[in-house]
Tab-separated table of C-alpha atoms in Angstrom:
chain	number	residue	atom	x	y	z
A	7	MET	CA	-1.269	17.775	-20.628
A	8	ARG	CA	-2.195	14.783	-18.506
A	9	ILE	CA	0.448	13.568	-16.060
A	10	ALA	CA	1.098	9.825	-16.135
A	11	PRO	CA	-0.156	7.928	-13.041
A	12	GLU	CA	3.345	6.478	-12.601
A	13	ARG	CA	4.634	9.985	-11.840
A	14	ILE	CA	1.804	10.961	-9.512
A	15	ALA	CA	1.819	7.773	-7.428
A	16	PRO	CA	5.102	8.472	-5.540
A	17	VAL	CA	3.899	11.961	-4.568
A	18	LEU	CA	0.571	10.605	-3.304
A	19	TYR	CA	2.321	7.833	-1.405
A	20	TRP	CA	4.602	10.177	0.530
A	21	THR	CA	1.720	12.589	1.151
A	22	PHE	CA	-0.266	9.665	2.524
A	23	ARG	CA	2.636	8.606	4.753
A	24	ALA	CA	3.045	12.130	6.141
A	25	TRP	CA	-0.694	12.478	6.750
A	26	LYS	CA	-0.842	9.203	8.670
A	27	THR	CA	1.803	10.373	11.136
A	28	THR	CA	-0.669	13.002	12.377
A	29	LEU	CA	-3.314	10.425	13.312
A	30	ARG	CA	-3.862	8.481	16.517
A	31	SER	CA	-4.811	4.897	15.794
A	32	ARG	CA	-6.053	1.779	17.517
A	33	GLU	CA	-7.442	-1.618	16.522
A	34	SER	CA	-10.379	-3.333	18.183
A	35	ASN	CA	-11.018	-7.111	18.383
A	36	LEU	CA	-7.774	-8.212	16.734
A	37	GLU	CA	-7.401	-11.287	18.969
A	38	PRO	CA	-9.677	-13.679	16.997
A	39	ILE	CA	-7.745	-12.844	13.828
A	40	GLN	CA	-4.433	-13.518	15.542
A	41	ARG	CA	-5.731	-16.965	16.542
A	42	ILE	CA	-6.561	-17.713	12.895
A	43	TRP	CA	-3.049	-16.679	11.851
A	44	ALA	CA	-1.533	-18.856	14.585
A	45	GLN	CA	-3.358	-21.841	13.058
A	46	GLY	CA	-2.148	-20.997	9.541
A	47	GLY	CA	-5.494	-19.660	8.316
A	48	ARG	CA	-6.073	-16.832	5.839
A	49	VAL	CA	-8.281	-13.786	6.254
A	50	VAL	CA	-10.204	-11.520	3.873
A	51	PHE	CA	-10.818	-8.080	5.372
A	52	ALA	CA	-14.051	-6.622	3.933
A	53	CYS	CA	-14.536	-2.865	4.251
A	54	TRP	CA	-16.488	0.031	2.751
A	55	HIS	CA	-14.791	2.088	0.041
A	56	ASN	CA	-15.315	5.422	1.835
A	57	GLU	CA	-13.576	4.195	5.011
A	58	ILE	CA	-10.441	2.737	3.448
A	59	PHE	CA	-8.155	5.590	4.568
A	60	ALA	CA	-9.053	5.073	8.224
A	61	CYS	CA	-8.804	1.290	7.777
A	62	THR	CA	-5.181	1.575	6.649
A	63	ASN	CA	-4.292	2.556	10.216
A	64	GLY	CA	-4.765	-1.092	11.107
A	65	LEU	CA	-4.258	-2.867	7.811
A	66	GLY	CA	-1.180	-0.946	6.738
A	67	ASP	CA	1.247	-3.162	8.650
A	68	LYS	CA	-0.141	-6.465	7.321
A	69	ARG	CA	0.873	-8.540	4.294
A	70	LEU	CA	-2.064	-8.026	1.958
A	71	VAL	CA	-3.452	-8.700	-1.486
A	72	THR	CA	-6.157	-6.526	-3.020
A	73	ILE	CA	-8.080	-6.145	-6.266
A	74	VAL	CA	-7.682	-2.887	-8.204
A	75	SER	CA	-9.650	-1.958	-11.308
A	76	ALA	CA	-7.952	-1.952	-14.693
A	77	SER	CA	-8.852	1.723	-15.255
A	78	GLY	CA	-6.464	4.682	-15.257
A	79	ASP	CA	-7.510	5.556	-11.693
A	80	GLY	CA	-6.763	1.959	-10.785
A	81	THR	CA	-3.250	2.322	-12.170
A	82	LEU	CA	-2.681	5.312	-9.898
A	83	LEU	CA	-4.085	3.507	-6.866
A	84	ALA	CA	-2.015	0.402	-7.590
A	85	GLY	CA	1.107	2.575	-7.723
A	86	VAL	CA	0.397	3.868	-4.216
A	87	LEU	CA	-0.621	0.509	-2.745
A	88	SER	CA	2.370	-1.350	-4.148
A	89	ARG	CA	4.657	1.108	-2.349
A	90	MET	CA	2.831	0.172	0.845
A	91	GLY	CA	3.715	-3.487	0.261
A	92	VAL	CA	0.233	-4.473	-0.951
A	93	TRP	CA	0.157	-6.927	-3.876
A	94	CYS	CA	-2.376	-5.707	-6.454
A	95	ALA	CA	-4.336	-7.904	-8.855
A	96	ARG	CA	-5.998	-5.953	-11.653
A	97	GLY	CA	-9.559	-6.800	-12.603
A	98	SER	CA	-13.151	-5.678	-13.016
A	99	SER	CA	-15.294	-4.343	-10.213
A	100	SER	CA	-18.349	-6.598	-10.451
A	101	LYS	CA	-16.913	-10.064	-9.778
A	102	LEU	CA	-13.275	-9.011	-9.381
A	103	GLY	CA	-12.538	-10.544	-12.778
A	104	VAL	CA	-11.730	-14.233	-13.115
A	105	ARG	CA	-8.073	-13.567	-13.894
A	106	ALA	CA	-7.646	-11.193	-10.949
A	107	LEU	CA	-9.408	-13.644	-8.649
A	108	VAL	CA	-7.107	-16.501	-9.664
A	109	GLN	CA	-4.055	-14.271	-9.209
A	110	ALA	CA	-5.172	-13.157	-5.756
A	111	VAL	CA	-5.838	-16.707	-4.568
A	112	LYS	CA	-2.462	-17.910	-5.853
A	113	VAL	CA	-0.531	-15.075	-4.172
A	114	MET	CA	-2.422	-15.523	-0.903
A	115	ARG	CA	-1.493	-19.207	-0.871
A	116	ASP	CA	2.087	-18.913	-2.101
A	117	GLN	CA	3.090	-15.846	-0.081
A	118	GLN	CA	0.919	-16.436	2.986
A	119	ARG	CA	-0.876	-13.136	2.541
A	120	ASP	CA	-4.348	-11.989	3.542
A	121	ALA	CA	-6.673	-9.875	1.393
A	122	VAL	CA	-8.456	-6.556	1.816
A	123	ILE	CA	-11.432	-5.803	-0.419
A	124	THR	CA	-13.531	-2.637	-0.636
A	125	VAL	CA	-16.753	-4.521	-1.129
A	126	ASP	CA	-18.724	-1.668	-2.754
A	127	GLY	CA	-15.858	-0.317	-4.905
A	128	PRO	CA	-14.615	1.026	-7.101
A	129	ARG	CA	-17.765	2.835	-8.295
A	130	GLY	CA	-20.617	1.734	-6.081
A	131	PRO	CA	-23.469	1.704	-5.389
A	132	ARG	CA	-22.401	2.989	-1.980
A	133	HIS	CA	-22.507	0.440	0.853
A	134	GLN	CA	-23.856	-2.304	-1.385
A	135	VAL	CA	-21.775	-5.482	-1.122
A	136	LYS	CA	-20.747	-6.931	-4.471
A	137	ASP	CA	-20.298	-10.643	-4.864
A	138	GLY	CA	-16.576	-10.792	-5.682
A	139	VAL	CA	-15.481	-10.855	-2.048
A	140	ILE	CA	-17.705	-13.880	-1.449
A	141	TYR	CA	-16.131	-15.802	-4.349
A	142	LEU	CA	-12.638	-14.932	-3.099
A	143	ALA	CA	-13.217	-16.110	0.472
A	144	HIS	CA	-15.038	-19.255	-0.707
A	145	ARG	CA	-12.372	-20.207	-3.236
A	146	LEU	CA	-9.600	-19.959	-0.636
A	147	GLY	CA	-11.542	-21.245	2.357
A	148	ALA	CA	-10.572	-18.017	4.112
A	149	TYR	CA	-12.326	-16.256	6.952
A	150	LEU	CA	-14.285	-13.101	6.155
A	151	VAL	CA	-13.689	-10.255	8.606
A	152	PRO	CA	-16.108	-7.306	8.448
A	153	THR	CA	-13.907	-4.229	8.948
A	154	ARG	CA	-14.819	-0.615	9.653
A	155	GLY	CA	-12.552	2.431	9.875
A	156	LEU	CA	-14.055	5.191	12.024
A	157	SER	CA	-12.537	8.662	12.479
A	158	SER	CA	-13.266	11.042	15.334
A	159	ARG	CA	-12.894	14.038	12.988
A	160	LYS	CA	-13.052	13.824	9.222
A	161	PHE	CA	-13.739	15.683	6.017
A	162	VAL	CA	-16.445	14.057	3.910
A	163	PHE	CA	-16.291	14.455	0.139
A	164	SER	CA	-20.059	14.852	-0.170
A	165	LYS	CA	-20.079	14.945	-3.982
A	166	ALA	CA	-18.151	11.695	-4.353
A	167	TRP	CA	-20.237	8.589	-5.044
A	168	ASP	CA	-19.051	6.946	-1.814
A	169	ARG	CA	-18.900	10.119	0.350
A	170	PHE	CA	-15.216	9.362	0.933
A	171	GLU	CA	-13.956	10.156	4.437
A	172	LEU	CA	-10.570	11.809	4.990
A	173	PRO	CA	-9.468	11.700	8.648
A	174	LEU	CA	-8.338	15.144	9.793
A	175	PRO	CA	-4.910	15.659	11.424
A	176	LEU	CA	-4.808	14.775	15.138
A	177	SER	CA	-8.034	12.783	14.866
A	178	ARG	CA	-8.406	9.281	16.303
A	179	CYS	CA	-8.895	6.416	13.840
A	180	THR	CA	-10.386	3.213	15.198
A	181	VAL	CA	-10.287	0.061	13.091
A	182	LEU	CA	-13.105	-2.228	14.174
A	183	TYR	CA	-12.884	-5.924	13.300
A	184	GLY	CA	-16.027	-8.017	13.396
A	185	GLU	CA	-16.001	-11.680	14.334
A	186	PRO	CA	-14.345	-13.782	11.602
A	187	TYR	CA	-16.626	-16.235	9.849
A	188	LYS	CA	-16.666	-18.464	6.771
A	189	VAL	CA	-18.995	-18.630	3.792
A	190	GLU	CA	-21.551	-21.287	4.699
A	191	ALA	CA	-22.566	-22.516	1.249
A	192	GLU	CA	-20.699	-25.433	-0.312
A	193	GLU	CA	-21.758	-24.350	-3.811
A	194	LEU	CA	-22.128	-20.696	-4.790
A	195	ASP	CA	-25.288	-20.495	-6.852
A	196	LYS	CA	-27.097	-17.153	-7.150
A	197	ALA	CA	-29.294	-17.737	-4.117
A	198	ALA	CA	-26.272	-18.597	-1.957
A	199	VAL	CA	-24.319	-15.551	-3.153
A	200	ASP	CA	-27.291	-13.286	-2.461
A	201	ARG	CA	-27.573	-14.670	1.064
A	202	GLU	CA	-23.865	-14.231	1.719
A	203	THR	CA	-23.677	-10.656	0.394
A	204	ALA	CA	-26.694	-9.703	2.522
A	205	ARG	CA	-25.100	-11.394	5.530
A	206	LEU	CA	-21.841	-9.472	5.101
A	207	ALA	CA	-23.656	-6.162	4.586
A	208	GLU	CA	-25.617	-6.728	7.788
A	209	LYS	CA	-22.444	-7.430	9.751
A	210	LEU	CA	-20.702	-4.330	8.362
A	211	HIS	CA	-23.636	-2.068	9.241
A	212	ALA	CA	-23.838	-3.590	12.734
A	213	LEU	CA	-20.181	-2.673	13.387
A	214	GLY	CA	-20.906	1.031	12.810
């Protein structure tokens, strides 16, 4: 008998909370982001799917919006994230889904929230930036922030599509923020989107 995601989510949330207490965390290059906030700007944190656990050691205390797939796994993930205070829009993985994109933009504006997007999720290909994050940042006029979560000791799920990384207890998690920047194109045609996704991928790889 399959257990409903609504019943599993609280258990995973408290397990996650307990696990995080065993980690040592720090953030690097937060100052440029703080200057954007001081001026009333919005930020979209862009990270790899396999590093999201380590990234939560910096992003977990921020008011965030994210996009979660409409699948059953997405329902479970949304149950965990909502308990962390993250507002979840449900949509497809390729272009975030028009409805989810509109919801995310509205909540970011109305509630003064930022966004975090796993740019190659939820099913890959691994470390290949999809275009949804570009549309989101462009629509809102928000700054894109390449974000990496690096762990000093970790277990890698080698059979998972993303090679998901689970920081081991007592390890150090460093959240690296790249320099914030904006989408350059005024109109997002295919050529512009391709340039912007390649640009973001390059910045994410450079952070590692």
